mmCIF file of C-alpha atoms in Angstrom:
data_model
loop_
_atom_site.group_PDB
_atom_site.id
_atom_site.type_symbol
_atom_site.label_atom_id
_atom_site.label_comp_id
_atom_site.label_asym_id
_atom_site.label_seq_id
_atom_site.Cartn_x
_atom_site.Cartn_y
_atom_site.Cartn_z
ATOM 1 C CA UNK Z 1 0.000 0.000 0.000
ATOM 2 C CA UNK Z 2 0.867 3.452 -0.887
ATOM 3 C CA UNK Z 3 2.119 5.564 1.548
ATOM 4 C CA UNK Z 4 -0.394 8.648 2.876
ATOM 5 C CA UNK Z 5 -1.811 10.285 5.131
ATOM 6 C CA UNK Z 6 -4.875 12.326 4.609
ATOM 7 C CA UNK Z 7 -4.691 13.522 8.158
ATOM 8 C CA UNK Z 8 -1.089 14.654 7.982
ATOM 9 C CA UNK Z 9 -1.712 16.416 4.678
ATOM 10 C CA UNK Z 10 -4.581 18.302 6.740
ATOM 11 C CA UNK Z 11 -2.075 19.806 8.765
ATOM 12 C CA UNK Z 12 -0.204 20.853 6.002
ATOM 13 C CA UNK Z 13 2.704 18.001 5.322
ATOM 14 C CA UNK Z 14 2.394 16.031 2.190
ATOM 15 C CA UNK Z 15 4.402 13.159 2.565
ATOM 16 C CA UNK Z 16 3.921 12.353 -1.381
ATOM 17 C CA UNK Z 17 5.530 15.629 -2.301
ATOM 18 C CA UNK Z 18 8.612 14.087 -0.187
ATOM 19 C CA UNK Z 19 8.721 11.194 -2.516
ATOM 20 C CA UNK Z 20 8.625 13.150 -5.580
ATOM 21 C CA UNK Z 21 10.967 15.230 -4.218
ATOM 22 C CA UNK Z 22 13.572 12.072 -3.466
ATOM 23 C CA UNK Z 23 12.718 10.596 -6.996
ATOM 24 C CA UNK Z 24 13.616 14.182 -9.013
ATOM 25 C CA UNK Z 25 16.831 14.892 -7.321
ATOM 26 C CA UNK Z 26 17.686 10.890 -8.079
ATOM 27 C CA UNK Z 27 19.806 11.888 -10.894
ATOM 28 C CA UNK Z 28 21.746 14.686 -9.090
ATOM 29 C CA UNK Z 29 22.686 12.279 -6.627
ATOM 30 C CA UNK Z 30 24.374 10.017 -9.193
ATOM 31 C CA UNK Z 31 26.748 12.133 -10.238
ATOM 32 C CA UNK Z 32 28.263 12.455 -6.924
ATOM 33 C CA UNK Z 33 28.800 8.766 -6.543
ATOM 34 C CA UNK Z 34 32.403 7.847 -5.998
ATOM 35 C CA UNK Z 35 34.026 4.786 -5.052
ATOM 36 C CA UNK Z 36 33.611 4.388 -1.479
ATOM 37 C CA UNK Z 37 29.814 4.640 -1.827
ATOM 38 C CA UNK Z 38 27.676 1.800 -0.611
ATOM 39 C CA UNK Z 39 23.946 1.613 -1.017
ATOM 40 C CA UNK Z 40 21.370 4.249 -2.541
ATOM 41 C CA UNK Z 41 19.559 6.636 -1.440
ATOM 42 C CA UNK Z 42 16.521 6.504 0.532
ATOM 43 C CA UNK Z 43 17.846 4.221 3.321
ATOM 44 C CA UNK Z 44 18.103 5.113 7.423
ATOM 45 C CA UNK Z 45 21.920 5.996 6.873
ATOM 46 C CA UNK Z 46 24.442 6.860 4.595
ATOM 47 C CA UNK Z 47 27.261 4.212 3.994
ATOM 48 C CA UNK Z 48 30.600 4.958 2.909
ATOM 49 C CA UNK Z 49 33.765 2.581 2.885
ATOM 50 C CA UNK Z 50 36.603 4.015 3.553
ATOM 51 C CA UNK Z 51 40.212 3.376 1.788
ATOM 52 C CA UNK Z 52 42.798 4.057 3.717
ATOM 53 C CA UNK Z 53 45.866 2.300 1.487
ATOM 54 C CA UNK Z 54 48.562 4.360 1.843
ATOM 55 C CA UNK Z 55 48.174 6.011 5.061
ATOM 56 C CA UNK Z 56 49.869 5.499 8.047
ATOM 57 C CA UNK Z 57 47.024 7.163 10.614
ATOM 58 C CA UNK Z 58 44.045 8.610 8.718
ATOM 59 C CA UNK Z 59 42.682 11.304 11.038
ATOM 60 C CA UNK Z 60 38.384 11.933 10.157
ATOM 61 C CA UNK Z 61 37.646 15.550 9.731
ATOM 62 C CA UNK Z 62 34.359 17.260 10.239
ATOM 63 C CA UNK Z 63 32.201 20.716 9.341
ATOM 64 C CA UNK Z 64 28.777 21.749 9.227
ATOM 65 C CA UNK Z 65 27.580 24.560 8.433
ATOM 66 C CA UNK Z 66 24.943 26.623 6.508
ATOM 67 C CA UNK Z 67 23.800 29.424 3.861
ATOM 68 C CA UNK Z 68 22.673 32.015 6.054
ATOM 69 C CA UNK Z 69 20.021 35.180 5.125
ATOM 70 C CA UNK Z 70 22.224 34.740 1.571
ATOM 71 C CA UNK Z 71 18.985 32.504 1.017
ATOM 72 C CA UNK Z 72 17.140 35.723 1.137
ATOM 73 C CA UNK Z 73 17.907 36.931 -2.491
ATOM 74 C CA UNK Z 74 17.290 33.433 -3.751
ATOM 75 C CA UNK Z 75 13.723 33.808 -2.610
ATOM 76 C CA UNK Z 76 13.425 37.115 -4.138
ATOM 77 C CA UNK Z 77 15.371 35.811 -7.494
ATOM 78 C CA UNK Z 78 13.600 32.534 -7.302
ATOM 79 C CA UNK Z 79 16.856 30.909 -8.151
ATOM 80 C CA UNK Z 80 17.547 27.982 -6.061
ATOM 81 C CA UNK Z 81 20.270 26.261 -7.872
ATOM 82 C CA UNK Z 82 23.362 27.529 -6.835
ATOM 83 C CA UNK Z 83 23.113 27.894 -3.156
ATOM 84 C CA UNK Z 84 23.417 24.289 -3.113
ATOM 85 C CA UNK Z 85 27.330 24.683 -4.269
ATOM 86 C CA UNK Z 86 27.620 27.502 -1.015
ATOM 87 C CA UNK Z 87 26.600 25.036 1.383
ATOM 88 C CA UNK Z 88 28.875 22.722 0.317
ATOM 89 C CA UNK Z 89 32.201 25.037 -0.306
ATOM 90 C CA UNK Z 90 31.552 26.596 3.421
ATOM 91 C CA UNK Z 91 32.236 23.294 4.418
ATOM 92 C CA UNK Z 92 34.643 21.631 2.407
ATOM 93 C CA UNK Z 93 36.796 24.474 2.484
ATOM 94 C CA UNK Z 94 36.709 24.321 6.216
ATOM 95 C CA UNK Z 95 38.372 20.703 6.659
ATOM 96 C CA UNK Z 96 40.309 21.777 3.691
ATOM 97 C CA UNK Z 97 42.740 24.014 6.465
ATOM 98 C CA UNK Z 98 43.469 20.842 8.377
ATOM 99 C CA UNK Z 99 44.791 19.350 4.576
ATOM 100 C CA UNK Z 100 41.881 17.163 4.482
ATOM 101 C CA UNK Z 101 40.051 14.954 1.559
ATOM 102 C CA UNK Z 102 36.210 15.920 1.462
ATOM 103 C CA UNK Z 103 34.811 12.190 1.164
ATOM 104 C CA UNK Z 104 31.397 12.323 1.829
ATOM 105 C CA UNK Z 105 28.410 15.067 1.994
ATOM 106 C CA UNK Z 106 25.071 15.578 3.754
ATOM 107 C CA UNK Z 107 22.139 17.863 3.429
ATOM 108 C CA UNK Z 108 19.733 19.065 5.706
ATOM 109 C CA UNK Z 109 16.472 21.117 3.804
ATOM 110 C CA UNK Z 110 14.066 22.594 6.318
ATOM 111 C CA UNK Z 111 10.883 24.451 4.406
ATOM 112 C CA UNK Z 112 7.545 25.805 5.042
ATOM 113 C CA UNK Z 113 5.769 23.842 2.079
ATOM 114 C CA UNK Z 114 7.494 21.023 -0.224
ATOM 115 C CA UNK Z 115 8.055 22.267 -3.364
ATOM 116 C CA UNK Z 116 9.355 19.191 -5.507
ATOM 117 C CA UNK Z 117 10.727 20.951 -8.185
ATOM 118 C CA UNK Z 118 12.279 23.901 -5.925
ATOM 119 C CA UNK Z 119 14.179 21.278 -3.396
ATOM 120 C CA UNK Z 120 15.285 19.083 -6.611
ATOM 121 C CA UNK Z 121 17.033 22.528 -7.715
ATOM 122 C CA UNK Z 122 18.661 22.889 -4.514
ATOM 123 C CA UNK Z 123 19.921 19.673 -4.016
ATOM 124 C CA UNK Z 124 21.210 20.291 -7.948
ATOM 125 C CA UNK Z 125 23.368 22.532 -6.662
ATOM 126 C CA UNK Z 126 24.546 21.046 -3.693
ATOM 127 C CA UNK Z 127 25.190 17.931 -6.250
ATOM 128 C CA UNK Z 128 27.227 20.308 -8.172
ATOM 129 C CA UNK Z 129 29.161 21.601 -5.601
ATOM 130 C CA UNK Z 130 29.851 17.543 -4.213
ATOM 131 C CA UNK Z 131 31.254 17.164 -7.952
ATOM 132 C CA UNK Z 132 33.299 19.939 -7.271
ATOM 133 C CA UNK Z 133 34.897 18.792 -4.392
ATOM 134 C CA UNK Z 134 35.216 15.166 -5.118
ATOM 135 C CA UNK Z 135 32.604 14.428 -2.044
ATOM 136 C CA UNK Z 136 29.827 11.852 -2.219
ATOM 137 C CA UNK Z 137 26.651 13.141 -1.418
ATOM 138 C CA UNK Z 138 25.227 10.170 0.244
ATOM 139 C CA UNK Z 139 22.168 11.228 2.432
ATOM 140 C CA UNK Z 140 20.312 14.382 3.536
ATOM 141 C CA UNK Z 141 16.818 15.217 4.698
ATOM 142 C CA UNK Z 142 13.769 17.675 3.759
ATOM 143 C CA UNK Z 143 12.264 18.324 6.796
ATOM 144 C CA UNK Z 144 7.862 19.629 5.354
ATOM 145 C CA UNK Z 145 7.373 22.424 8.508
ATOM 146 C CA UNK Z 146 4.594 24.415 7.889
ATOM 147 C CA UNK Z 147 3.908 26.833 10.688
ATOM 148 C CA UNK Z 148 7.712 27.380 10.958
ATOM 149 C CA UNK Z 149 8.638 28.494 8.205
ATOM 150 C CA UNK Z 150 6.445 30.240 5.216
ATOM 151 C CA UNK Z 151 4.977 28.348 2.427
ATOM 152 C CA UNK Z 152 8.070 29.871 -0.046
ATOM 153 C CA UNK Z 153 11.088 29.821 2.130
ATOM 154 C CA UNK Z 154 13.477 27.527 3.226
ATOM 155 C CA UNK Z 155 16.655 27.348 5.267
ATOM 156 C CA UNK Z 156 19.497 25.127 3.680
ATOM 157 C CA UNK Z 157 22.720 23.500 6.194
ATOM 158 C CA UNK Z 158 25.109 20.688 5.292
ATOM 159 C CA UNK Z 159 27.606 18.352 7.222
ATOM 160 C CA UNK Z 160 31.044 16.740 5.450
ATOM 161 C CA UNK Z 161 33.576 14.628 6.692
ATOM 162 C CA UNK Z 162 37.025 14.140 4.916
ATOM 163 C CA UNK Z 163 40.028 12.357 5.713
ATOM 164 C CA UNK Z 164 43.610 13.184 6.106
ATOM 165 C CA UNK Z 165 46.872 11.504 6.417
ATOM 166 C CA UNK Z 166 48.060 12.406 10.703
ATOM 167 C CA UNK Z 167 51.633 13.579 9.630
ATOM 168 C CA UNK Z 168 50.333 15.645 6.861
ATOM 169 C CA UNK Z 169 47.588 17.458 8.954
ATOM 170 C CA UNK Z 170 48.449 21.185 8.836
ATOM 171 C CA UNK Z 171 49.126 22.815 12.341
ATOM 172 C CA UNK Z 172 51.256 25.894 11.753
ATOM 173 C CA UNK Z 173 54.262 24.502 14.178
ATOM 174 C CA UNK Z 174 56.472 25.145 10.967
ATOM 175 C CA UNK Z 175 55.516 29.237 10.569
ATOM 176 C CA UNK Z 176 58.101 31.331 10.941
ATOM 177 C CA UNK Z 177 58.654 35.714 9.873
ATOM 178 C CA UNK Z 178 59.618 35.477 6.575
ATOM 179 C CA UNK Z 179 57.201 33.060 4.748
ATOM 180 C CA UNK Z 180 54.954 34.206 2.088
ATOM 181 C CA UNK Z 181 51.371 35.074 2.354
ATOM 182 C CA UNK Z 182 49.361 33.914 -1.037
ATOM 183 C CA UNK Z 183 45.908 34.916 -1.746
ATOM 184 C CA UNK Z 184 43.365 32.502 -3.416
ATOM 185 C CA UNK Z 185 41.064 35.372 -5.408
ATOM 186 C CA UNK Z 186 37.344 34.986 -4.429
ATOM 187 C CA UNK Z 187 33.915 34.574 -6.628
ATOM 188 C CA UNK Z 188 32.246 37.583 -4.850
ATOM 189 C CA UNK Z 189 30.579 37.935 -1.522
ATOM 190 C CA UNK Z 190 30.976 34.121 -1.283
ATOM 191 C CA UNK Z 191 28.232 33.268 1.758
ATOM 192 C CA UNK Z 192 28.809 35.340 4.864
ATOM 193 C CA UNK Z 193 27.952 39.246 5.782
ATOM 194 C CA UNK Z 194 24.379 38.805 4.219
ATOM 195 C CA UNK Z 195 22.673 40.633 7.374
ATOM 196 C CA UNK Z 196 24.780 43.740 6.517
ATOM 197 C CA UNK Z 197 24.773 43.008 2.733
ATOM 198 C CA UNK Z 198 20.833 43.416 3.050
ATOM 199 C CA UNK Z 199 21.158 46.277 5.191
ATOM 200 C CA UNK Z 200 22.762 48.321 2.463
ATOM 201 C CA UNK Z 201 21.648 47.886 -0.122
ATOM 202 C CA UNK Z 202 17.410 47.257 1.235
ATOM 203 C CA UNK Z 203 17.490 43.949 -0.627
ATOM 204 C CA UNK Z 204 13.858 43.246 0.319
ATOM 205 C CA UNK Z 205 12.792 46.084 -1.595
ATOM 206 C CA UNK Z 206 15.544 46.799 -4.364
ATOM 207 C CA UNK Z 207 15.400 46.243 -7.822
ATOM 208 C CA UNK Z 208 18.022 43.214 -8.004
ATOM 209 C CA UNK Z 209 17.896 42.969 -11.567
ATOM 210 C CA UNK Z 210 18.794 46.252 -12.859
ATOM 211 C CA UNK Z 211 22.184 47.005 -14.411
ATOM 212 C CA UNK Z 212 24.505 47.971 -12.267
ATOM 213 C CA UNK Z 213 27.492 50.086 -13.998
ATOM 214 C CA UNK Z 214 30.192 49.690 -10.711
ATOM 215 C CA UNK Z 215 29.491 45.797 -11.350
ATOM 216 C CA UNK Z 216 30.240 45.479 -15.089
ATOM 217 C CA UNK Z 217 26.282 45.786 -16.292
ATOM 218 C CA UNK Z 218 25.629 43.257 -14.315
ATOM 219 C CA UNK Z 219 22.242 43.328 -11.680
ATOM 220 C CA UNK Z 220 23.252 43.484 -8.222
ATOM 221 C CA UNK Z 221 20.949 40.272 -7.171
ATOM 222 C CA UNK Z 222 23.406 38.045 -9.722
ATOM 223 C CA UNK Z 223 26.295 39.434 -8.347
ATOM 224 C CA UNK Z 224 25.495 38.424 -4.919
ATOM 225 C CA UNK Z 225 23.897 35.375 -5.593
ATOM 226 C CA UNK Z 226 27.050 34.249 -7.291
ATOM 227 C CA UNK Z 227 28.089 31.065 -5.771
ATOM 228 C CA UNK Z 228 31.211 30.754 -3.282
ATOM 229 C CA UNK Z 229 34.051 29.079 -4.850
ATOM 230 C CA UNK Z 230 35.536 25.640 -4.071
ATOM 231 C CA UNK Z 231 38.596 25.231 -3.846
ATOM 232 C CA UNK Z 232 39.721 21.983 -2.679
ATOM 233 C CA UNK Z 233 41.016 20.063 -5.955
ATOM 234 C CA UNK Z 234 43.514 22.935 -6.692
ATOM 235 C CA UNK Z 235 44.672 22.834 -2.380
ATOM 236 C CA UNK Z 236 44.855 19.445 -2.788
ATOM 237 C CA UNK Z 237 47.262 19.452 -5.792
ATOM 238 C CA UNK Z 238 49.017 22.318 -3.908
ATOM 239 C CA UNK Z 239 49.283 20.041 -0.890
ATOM 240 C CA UNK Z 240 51.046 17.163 -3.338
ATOM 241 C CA UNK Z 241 53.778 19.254 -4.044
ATOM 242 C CA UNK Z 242 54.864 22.291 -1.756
ATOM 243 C CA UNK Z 243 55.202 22.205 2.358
ATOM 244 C CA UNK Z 244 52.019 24.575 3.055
ATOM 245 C CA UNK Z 245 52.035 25.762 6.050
ATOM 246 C CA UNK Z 246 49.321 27.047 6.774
ATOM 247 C CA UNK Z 247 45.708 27.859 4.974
ATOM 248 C CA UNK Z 248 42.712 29.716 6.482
ATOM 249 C CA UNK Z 249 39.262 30.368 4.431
ATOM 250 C CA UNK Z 250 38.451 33.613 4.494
ATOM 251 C CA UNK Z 251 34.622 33.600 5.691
ATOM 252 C CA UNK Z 252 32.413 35.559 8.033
ATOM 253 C CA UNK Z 253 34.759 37.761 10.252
ATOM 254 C CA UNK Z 254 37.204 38.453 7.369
ATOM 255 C CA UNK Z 255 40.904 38.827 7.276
ATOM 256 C CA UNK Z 256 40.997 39.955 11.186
ATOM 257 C CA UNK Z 257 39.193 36.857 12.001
ATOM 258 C CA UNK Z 258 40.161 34.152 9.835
ATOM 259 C CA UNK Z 259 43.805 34.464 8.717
ATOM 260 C CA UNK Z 260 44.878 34.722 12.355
ATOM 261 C CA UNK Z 261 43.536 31.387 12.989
ATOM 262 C CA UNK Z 262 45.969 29.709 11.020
ATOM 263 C CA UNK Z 263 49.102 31.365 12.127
ATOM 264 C CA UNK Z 264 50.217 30.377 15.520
ATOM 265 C CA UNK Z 265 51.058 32.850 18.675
ATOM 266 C CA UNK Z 266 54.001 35.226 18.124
ATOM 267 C CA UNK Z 267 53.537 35.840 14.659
ATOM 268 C CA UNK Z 268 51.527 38.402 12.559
ATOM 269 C CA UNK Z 269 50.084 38.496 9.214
ATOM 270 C CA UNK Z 270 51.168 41.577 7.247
ATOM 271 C CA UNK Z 271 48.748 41.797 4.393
ATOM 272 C CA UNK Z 272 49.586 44.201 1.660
ATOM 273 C CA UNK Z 273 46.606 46.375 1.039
ATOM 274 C CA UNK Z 274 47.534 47.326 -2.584
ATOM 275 C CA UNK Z 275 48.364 44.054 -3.274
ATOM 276 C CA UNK Z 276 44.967 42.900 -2.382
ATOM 277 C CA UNK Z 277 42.576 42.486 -5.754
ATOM 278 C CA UNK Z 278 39.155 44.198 -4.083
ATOM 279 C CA UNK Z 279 36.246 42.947 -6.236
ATOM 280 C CA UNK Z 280 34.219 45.735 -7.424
ATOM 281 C CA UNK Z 281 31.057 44.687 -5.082
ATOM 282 C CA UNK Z 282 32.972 45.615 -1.728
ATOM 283 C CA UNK Z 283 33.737 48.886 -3.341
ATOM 284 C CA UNK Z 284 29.946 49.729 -3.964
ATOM 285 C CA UNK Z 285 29.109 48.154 -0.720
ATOM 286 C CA UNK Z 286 31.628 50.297 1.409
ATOM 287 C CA UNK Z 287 30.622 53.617 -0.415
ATOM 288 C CA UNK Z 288 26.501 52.655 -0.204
ATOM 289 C CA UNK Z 289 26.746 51.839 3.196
ATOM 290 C CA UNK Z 290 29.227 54.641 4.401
ATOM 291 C CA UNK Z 291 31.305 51.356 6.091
ATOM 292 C CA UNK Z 292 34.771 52.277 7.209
ATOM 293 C CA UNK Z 293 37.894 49.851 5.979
ATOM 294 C CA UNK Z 294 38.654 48.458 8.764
ATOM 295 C CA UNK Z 295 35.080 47.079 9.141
ATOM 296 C CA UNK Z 296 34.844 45.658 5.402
ATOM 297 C CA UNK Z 297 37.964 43.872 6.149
ATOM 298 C CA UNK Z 298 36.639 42.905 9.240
ATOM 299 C CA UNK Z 299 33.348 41.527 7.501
ATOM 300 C CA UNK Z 300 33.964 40.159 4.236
ATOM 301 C CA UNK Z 301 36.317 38.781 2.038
ATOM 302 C CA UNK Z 302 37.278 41.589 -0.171
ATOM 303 C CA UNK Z 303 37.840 39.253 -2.949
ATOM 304 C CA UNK Z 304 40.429 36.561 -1.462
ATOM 305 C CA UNK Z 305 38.483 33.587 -0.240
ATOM 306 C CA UNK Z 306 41.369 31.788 0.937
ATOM 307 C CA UNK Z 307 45.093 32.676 2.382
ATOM 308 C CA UNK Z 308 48.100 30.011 2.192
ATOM 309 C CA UNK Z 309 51.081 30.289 3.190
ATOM 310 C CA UNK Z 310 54.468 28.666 2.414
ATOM 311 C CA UNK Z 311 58.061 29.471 2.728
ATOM 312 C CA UNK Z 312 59.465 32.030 0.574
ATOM 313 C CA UNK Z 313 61.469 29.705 -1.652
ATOM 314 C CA UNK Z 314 58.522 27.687 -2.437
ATOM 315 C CA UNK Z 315 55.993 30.592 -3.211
ATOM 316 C CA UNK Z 316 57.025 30.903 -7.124
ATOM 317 C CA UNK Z 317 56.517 27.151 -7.318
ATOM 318 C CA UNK Z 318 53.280 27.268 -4.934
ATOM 319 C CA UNK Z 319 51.816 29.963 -7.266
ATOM 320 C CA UNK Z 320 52.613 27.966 -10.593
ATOM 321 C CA UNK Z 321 50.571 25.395 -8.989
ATOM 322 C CA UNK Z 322 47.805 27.203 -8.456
ATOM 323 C CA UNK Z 323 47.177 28.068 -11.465
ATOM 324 C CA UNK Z 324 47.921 25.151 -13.479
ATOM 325 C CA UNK Z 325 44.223 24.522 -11.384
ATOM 326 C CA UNK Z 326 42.286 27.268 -12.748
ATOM 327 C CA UNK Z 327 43.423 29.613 -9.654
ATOM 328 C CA UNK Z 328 44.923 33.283 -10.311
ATOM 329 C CA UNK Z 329 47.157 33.255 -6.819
ATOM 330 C CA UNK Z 330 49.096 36.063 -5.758
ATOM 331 C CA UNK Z 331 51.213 36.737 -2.875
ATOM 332 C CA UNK Z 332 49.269 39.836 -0.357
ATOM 333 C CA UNK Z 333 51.619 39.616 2.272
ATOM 334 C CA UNK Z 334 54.334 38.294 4.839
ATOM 335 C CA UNK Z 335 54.739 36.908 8.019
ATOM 336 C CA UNK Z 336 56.280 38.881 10.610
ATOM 337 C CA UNK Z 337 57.160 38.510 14.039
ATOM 338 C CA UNK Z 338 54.289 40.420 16.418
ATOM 339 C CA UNK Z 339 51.412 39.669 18.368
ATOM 340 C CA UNK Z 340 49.015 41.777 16.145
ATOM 341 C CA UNK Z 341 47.934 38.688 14.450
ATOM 342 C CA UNK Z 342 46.948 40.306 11.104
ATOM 343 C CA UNK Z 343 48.104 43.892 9.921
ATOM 344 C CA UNK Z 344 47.141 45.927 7.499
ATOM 345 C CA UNK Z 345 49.734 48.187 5.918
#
């Protein structure tokens, strides 16, 4: 027997949109697959075998995390495809500072009404962004809760776990004044500073698909909505070949926040500002919203979604590396003796 429940659907959960839902994203799913996968979809638990040839203590890593009010011009674009690839890269960029293989992927979808076409979009993206990465997406959940959340929103987290070799876990003990700061350029706003994003520019109420000149012609909505970049399979490659000593991904909290946490006690990050390549939407955002330097620097990622850094003799090799991926690396900065953490001069 089919299953349904006329009572549930009464109070405003339609279990049969869940399994239309689970048989449209089907063939997202599938292109995730890699070769530790066991099972399909639709069971109690996502199974994954884990190869561990070669390794001489693999060391799990973990991250969660989520989309934030980013989601917010998705609802007003109806465009639900991409933040699917932001929920993924805030986490697999995360255990990518401890050196870590993403290996698996799990979503968590939490709406007012079940919209089977709208979640098979999202979980599109977050398919694409698993294919980026070289993760599995082997599970998730929609979670129908009306009452909670309006009929046309959602909110969108994730959970990955990679794996990494224990002598070739990153942990900054090699750092010293003198190494080279690179900067890994950034797609845009990437996923964090959305509450003060929407603050500026009244993105409840402005026109998000005008041209905007300061962005190229394009609208400001696309801009923003572009998706945060992934960066693992060019890291990884990086990893291969040069001692990297330590990476940080630039996310909510900025340079002041994020750079310092890969750089141990003692030392300082002096960034460059000139050398810095500021995307053209923090310059309209700081002049719209009157916000002083410090505090864009302190917010976003001003168009470097990722810092490495490696020893000054390796930095023209590190940077060759880099872009053989598809990355456009530069070097912002130094590291300096100081218990500033992160200067910028």
């Amino acid at each position: 027997m089919k299953s349904f429940s006329e009572s549930y659907a009464a109070a405003g959960v339609d279990i049969t949109a869940g399994y239309k839902a689970v048989e449209l994203m089907k063939a997202h799913i599938a292109r995730t697959v890699t070769s530790g996968v066991l099972g399909g979809v639709g069971g109690f638990g996502g199974l994954f075998e884990l190869d561990v040839k070669g390794m001489e203590c693999p060391v799990l890593v973990s991250g969660t995390d989520g989309v934030g009010t980013k989601l917010k011009l998705a609802f007003r674009l109806d465009k639900h495809d991409t933040v699917g690839i932001d929920c993924v890269a805030m986490c697999v960029n995360d255990v990518l500072c401890c050196g870590a293989k993403p290996l698996f992927f799990l979503d968590y979808i939490a709406c007012g009404k079940n919209d089977p076409e709208r979640i098979a979009a999202i979980v599109s993206g977050v398919a694409e962004g698993c294919v980026q990465s070289g993760a599995a997406l082997i599970g998730g959940e929609t979670a129908e809760m009306p009452g909670f959340y309006p009929a046309d929103e959602y909110d969108l987290a994730g959970f990955v776990v990679g794996v990494v070799d224990k002598p070739k876990m990153l942990d900054n003990s090699r750092m010293k004044a003198g190494d080279a700061v690179l900067a890994l350029p950034s797609s845009g706003v990437h996923s964090n500073g959305f509450s003060l994003v929407r603050k500026v520019f009244d993105v409840e109420n402005a026109d998000l698909r005008a041209p905007v000149p300061e962005l190229g012609g394009a609208g400001l909505g696309e801009t923003l909505l572009a998706p945060t970049k992934i960066y693992v399979k060019p890291v990884l490659a990086l990893l291969d070949a040069v001692d990297v000593k330590g990476i940080s991904h630039i996310t909510g909290g900025g340079f002041f926040e994020n750079i310092p946490r890969s750089i141990p006690q003692g030392l300082t990050a002096r960034i460059d500002k000139n050398s810095v390549r500021v995307l053209p939407i923090f310059d309209l955002i700081a002049r719209t919203g009157g916000i002083p330097e410090r505090d864009m620097f302190n917010t976003f990622n001003m168009g470097v979604g990722m810092s490495v850094v490696v020893a000054p003799e390796d930095a023209d090799r590190a940077l060759a590396i880099l872009r053989e991926h598809g990355e456009d690396a530069y070097i912002m900065g130094e590291i300096v003796s100081g218990d500033e953490r992160v200067i910028l001069c």
